[in-house]
CSV table of C-alpha atoms in Angstrom, one decimal:
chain,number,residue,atom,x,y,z
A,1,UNK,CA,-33.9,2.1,28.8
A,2,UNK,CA,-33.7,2.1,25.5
A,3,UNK,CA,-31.5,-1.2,23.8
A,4,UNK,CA,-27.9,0.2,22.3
A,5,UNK,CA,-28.0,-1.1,18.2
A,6,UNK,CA,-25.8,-2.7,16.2
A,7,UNK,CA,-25.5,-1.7,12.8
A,8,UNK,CA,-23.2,-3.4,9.8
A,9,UNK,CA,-22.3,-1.0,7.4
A,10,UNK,CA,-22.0,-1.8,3.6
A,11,UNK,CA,-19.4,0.5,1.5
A,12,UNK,CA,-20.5,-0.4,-1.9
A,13,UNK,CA,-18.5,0.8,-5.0
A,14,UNK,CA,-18.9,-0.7,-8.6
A,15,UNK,CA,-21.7,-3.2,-7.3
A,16,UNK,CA,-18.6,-5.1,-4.5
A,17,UNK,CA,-18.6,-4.3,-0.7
A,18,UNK,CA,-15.2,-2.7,-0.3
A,19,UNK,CA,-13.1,-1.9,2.8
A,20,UNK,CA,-9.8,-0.1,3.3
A,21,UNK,CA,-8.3,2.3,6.0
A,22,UNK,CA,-9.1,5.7,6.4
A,23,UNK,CA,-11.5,6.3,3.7
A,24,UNK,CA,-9.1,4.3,1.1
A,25,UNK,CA,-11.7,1.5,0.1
A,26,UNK,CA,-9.4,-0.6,-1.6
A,27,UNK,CA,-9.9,-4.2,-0.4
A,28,UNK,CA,-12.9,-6.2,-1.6
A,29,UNK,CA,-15.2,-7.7,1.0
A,30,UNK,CA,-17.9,-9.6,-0.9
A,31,UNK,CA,-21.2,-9.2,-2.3
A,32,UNK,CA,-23.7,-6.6,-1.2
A,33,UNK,CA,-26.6,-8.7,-1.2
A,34,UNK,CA,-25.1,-11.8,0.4
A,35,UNK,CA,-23.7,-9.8,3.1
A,36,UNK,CA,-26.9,-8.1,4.0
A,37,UNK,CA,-28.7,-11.4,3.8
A,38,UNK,CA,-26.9,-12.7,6.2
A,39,UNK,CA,-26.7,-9.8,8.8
A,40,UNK,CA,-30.3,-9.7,8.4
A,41,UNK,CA,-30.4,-13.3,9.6
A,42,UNK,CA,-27.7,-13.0,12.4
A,43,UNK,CA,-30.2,-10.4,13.9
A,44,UNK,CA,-28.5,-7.1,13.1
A,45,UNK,CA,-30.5,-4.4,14.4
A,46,UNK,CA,-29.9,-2.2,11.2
A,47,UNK,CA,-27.9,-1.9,8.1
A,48,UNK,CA,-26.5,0.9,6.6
A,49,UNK,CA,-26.2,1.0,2.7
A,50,UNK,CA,-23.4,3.5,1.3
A,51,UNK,CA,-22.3,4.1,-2.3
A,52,UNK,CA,-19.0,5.2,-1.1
A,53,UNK,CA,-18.3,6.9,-4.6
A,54,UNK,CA,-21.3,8.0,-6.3
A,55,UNK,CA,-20.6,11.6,-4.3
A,56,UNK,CA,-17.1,12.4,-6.0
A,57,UNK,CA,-17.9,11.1,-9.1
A,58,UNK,CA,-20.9,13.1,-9.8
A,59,UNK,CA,-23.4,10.7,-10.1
A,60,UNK,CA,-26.4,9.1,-8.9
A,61,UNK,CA,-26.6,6.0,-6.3
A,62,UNK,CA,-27.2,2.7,-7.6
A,63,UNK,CA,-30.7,2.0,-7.1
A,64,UNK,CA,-31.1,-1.4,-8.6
A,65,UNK,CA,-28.8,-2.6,-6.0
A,66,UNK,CA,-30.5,-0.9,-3.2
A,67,UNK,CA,-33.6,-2.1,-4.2
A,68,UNK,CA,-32.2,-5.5,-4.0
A,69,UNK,CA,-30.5,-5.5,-0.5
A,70,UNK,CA,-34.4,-3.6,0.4
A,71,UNK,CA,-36.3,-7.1,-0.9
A,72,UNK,CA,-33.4,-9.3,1.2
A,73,UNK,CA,-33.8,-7.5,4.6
A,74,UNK,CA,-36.2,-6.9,7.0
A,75,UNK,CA,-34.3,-4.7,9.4
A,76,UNK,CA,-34.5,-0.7,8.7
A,77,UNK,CA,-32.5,0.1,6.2
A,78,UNK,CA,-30.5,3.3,5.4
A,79,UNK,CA,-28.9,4.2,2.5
A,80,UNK,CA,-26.6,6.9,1.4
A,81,UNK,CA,-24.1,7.8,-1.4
A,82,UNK,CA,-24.9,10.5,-4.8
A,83,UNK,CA,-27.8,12.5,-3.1
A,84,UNK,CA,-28.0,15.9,-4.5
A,85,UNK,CA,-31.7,16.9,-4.3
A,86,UNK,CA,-35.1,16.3,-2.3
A,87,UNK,CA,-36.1,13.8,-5.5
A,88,UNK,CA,-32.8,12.0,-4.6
A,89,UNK,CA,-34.3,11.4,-1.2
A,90,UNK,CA,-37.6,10.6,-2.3
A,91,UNK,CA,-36.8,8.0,-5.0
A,92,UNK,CA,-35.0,6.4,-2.3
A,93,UNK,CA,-37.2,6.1,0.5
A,94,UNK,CA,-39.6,5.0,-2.7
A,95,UNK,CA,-36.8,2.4,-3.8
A,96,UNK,CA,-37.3,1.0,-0.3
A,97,UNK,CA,-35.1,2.4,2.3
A,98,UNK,CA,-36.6,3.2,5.6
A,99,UNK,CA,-33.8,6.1,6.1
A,100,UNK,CA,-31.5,8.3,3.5
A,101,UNK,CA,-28.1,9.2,4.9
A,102,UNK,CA,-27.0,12.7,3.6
A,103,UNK,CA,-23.7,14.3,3.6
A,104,UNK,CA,-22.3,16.0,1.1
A,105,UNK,CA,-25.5,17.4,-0.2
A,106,UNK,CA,-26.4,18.8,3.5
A,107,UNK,CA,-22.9,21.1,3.0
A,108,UNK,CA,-23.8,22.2,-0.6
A,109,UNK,CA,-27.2,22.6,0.3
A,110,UNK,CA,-28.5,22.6,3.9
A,111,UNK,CA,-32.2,23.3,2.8
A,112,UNK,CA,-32.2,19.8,1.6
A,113,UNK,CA,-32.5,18.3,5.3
A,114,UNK,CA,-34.9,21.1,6.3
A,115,UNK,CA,-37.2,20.1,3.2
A,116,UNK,CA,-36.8,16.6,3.5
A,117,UNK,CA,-37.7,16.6,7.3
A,118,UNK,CA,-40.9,18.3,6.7
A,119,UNK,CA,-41.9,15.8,3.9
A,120,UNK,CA,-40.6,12.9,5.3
A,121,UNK,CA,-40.4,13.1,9.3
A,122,UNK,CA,-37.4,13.5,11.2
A,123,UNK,CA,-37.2,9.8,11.7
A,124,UNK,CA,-36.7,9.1,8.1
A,125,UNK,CA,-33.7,11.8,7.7
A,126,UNK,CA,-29.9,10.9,8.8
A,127,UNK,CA,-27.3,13.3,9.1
A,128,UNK,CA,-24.0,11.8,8.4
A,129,UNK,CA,-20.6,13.4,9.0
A,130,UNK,CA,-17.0,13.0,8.1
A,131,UNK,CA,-15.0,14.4,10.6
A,132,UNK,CA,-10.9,15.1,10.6
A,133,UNK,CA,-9.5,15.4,13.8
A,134,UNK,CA,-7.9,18.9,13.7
A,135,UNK,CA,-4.2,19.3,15.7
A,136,UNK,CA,-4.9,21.3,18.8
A,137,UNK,CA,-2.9,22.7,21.4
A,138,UNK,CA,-2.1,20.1,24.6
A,139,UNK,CA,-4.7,22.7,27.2
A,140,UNK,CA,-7.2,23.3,24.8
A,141,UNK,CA,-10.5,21.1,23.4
A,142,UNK,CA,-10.4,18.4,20.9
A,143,UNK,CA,-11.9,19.8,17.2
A,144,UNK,CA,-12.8,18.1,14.2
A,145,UNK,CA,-13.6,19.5,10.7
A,146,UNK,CA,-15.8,18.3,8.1
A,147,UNK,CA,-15.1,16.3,5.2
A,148,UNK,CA,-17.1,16.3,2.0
A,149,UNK,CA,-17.0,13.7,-1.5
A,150,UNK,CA,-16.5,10.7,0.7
A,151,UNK,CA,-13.7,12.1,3.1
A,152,UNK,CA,-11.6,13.4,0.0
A,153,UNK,CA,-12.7,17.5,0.6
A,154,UNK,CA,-12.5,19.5,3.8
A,155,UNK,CA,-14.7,22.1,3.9
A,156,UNK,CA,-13.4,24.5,6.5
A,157,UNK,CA,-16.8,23.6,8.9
A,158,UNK,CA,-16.4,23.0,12.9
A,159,UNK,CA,-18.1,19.6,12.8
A,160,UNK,CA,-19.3,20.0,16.3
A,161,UNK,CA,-20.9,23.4,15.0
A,162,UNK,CA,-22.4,21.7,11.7
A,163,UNK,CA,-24.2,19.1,13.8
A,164,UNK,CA,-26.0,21.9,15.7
A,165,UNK,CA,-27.3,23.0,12.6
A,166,UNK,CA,-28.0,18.9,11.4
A,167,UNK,CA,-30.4,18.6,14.2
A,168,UNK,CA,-31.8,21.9,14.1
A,169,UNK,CA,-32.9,21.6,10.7
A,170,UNK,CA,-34.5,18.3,11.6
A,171,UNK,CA,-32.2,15.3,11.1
A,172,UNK,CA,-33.5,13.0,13.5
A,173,UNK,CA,-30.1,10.5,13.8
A,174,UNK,CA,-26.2,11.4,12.8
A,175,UNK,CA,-23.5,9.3,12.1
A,176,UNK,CA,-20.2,10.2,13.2
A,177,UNK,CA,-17.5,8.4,10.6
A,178,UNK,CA,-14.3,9.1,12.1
A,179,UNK,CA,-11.6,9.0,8.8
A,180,UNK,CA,-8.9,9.0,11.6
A,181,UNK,CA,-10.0,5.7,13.0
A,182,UNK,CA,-12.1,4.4,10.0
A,183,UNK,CA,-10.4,0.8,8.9
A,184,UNK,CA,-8.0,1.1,11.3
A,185,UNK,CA,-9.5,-1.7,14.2
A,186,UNK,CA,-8.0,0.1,16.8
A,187,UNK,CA,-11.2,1.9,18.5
A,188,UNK,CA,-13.5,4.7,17.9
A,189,UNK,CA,-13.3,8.0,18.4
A,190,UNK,CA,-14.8,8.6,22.1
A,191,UNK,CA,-14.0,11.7,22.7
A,192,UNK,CA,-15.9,13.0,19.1
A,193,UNK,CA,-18.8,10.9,20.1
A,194,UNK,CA,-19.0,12.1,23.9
A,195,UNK,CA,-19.0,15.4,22.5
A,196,UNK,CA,-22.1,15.4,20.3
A,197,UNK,CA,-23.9,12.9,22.4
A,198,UNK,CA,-23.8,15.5,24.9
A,199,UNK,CA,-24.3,18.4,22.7
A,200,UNK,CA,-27.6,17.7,20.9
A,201,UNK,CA,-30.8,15.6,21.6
A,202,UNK,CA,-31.0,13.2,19.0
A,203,UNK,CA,-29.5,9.4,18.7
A,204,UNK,CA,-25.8,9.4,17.9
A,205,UNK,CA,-24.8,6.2,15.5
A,206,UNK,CA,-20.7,5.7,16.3
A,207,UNK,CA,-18.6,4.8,13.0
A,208,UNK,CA,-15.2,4.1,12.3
A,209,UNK,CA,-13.0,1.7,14.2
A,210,UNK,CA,-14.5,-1.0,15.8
A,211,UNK,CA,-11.8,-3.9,15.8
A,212,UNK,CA,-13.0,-5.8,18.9
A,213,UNK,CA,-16.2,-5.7,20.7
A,214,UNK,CA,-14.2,-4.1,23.9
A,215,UNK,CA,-14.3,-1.2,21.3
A,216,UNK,CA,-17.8,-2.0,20.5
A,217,UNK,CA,-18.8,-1.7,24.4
A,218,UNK,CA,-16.3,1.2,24.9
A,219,UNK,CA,-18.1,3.4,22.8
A,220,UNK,CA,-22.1,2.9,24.0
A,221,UNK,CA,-20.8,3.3,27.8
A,222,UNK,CA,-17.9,6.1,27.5
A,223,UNK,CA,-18.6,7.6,24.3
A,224,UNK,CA,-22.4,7.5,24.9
A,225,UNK,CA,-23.1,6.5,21.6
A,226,UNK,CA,-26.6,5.1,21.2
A,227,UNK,CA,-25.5,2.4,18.2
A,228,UNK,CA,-22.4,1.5,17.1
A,229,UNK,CA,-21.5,1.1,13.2
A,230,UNK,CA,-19.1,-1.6,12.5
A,231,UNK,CA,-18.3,-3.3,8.7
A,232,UNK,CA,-14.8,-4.8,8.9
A,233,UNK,CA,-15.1,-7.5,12.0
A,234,UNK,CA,-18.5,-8.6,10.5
A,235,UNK,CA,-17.4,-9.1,7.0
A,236,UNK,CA,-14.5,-10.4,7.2
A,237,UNK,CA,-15.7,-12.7,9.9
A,238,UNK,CA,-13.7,-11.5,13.1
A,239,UNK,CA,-16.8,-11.7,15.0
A,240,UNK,CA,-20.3,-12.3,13.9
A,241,UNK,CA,-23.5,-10.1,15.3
A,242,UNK,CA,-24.8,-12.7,17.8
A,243,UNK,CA,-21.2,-12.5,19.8
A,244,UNK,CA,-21.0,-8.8,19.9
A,245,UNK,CA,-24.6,-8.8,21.5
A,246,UNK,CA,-23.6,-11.9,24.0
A,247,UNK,CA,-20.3,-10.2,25.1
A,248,UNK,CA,-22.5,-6.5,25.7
A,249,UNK,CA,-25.3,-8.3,27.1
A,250,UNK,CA,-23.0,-9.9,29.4
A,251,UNK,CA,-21.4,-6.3,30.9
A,252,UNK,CA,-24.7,-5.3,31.3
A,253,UNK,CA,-25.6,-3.0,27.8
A,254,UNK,CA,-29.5,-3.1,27.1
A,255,UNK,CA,-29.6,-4.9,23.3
A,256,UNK,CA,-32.3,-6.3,21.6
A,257,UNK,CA,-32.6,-10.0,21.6
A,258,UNK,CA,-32.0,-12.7,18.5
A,259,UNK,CA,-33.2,-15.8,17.3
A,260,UNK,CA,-30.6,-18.2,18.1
């Protein structure tokens, strides 16, 4: 069986880690490189790497500061935030990341997963989401939508329909950031992330509401998520990496071990 990961996230925006609720990013939450330092140490499986604002303003990611988490970790890294083109994904995978998260681009131009898969491998190439939960009559199915420019456009796409056409194009991972639970501590989305676990064949990453590892364990048993995404508990301190692992490892969830 393969081991369920856990994966800090980093919301970068104007060099600080930032945190908010539902997308809001307002509260600072330390330094990028100390943060991913650390996690790297505490035996995090992954981290993820987002500049949560390069998207919606138009402008590139940050590479100087990737390239410095990169020399601090030796865990994969993936990094998203400001790709628009195939070069985008190449100078970072160049810069040092072992995976490029793309969202927006993948809306405004779905050839870019397609191409990037076929250079790259499928292993390299993360779709990530931002999904709305849509209102919905009390007999019918739950149904998201997708949200573009770091939550702040909808686009009118059936996210369950859009990851279809993630995978088919060769994204070999997708994040699911639920902006309805993102921030919030009060639990992920299991109901999004049962859906697409059981809807395509590649590994689902959960994101967005992890505010105790009950949550953590809820959603890679019930929501049949194969990693779980978590930023607020880790850098503000709630819980650190080790005692999410001890308490899964204790209800009997396959992780990966750590150097005490």
């Amino acid at each position: 069986m393969l081991a369920k990961r856990i994966i800090p996230c980093l919301d970068v925006k104007n060099g600080r880690n930032v945190r908010g609720v539902r997308f809001s990013a307002d509260q600072d939450a330390g330094d990028p490189v100390e943060l991913a330092t650390r996690y790297d140490q505490e035996g995090a499986d992954e981290l993820v790497f987002y500049d949560i604002t390069a998207s919606s303003d138009g402008r590139a990611i940050v590479m100087d500061l990737v390239q410095e988490v990169s020399e601090r970790v030796f865990i994969p890294l993936t990094v998203g935030g400001g790709i628009r083109t195939f070069a985008d994904v190449r100078e970072i995978l160049k810069g040092g990341a072992d995976k490029v998260s793309i969202n927006s681009a993948a809306v405004h131009t779905p050839d870019i997963i397609t191409q990037s898969a076929e250079s790259f491998g499928s292993q390299c190439i993360v779709g990530a989401v931002d999904v709305l939960r849509l209102e919905t009559a009390a007999d019918e199915p739950p149904r998201w939508e997708i949200h573009i420019n770091g939550g702040r456009k909808a686009t009118g796409l059936d996210a369950l329909e859009w990851v279809d056409e993630l995978v088919d194009r060769g994204a070999g991972e997708l994040v699911l950031n639920s902006i309805d639970a993102d921030g919030t501590r009060d639990g992920y989305d299991l109901e999004l992330n049962r859906a697409v676990a059981r809807r395509v064949d590649v590994p689902i990453v959960a994101s967005g509401g992890a505010g105790t590892t009950q949550h953590i364990f809820e959603v890679l048993t019930e929501g049949e998520a194969n990693a779980a995404l978590a930023a607020s508990i880790f850098h503000f301190q709630v819980y650190s990496i080790p005692q999410v692992k001890d308490f899964l490892a204790d209800r009997g969830v396959v992780v990966r071990p750590y150097a005490a």
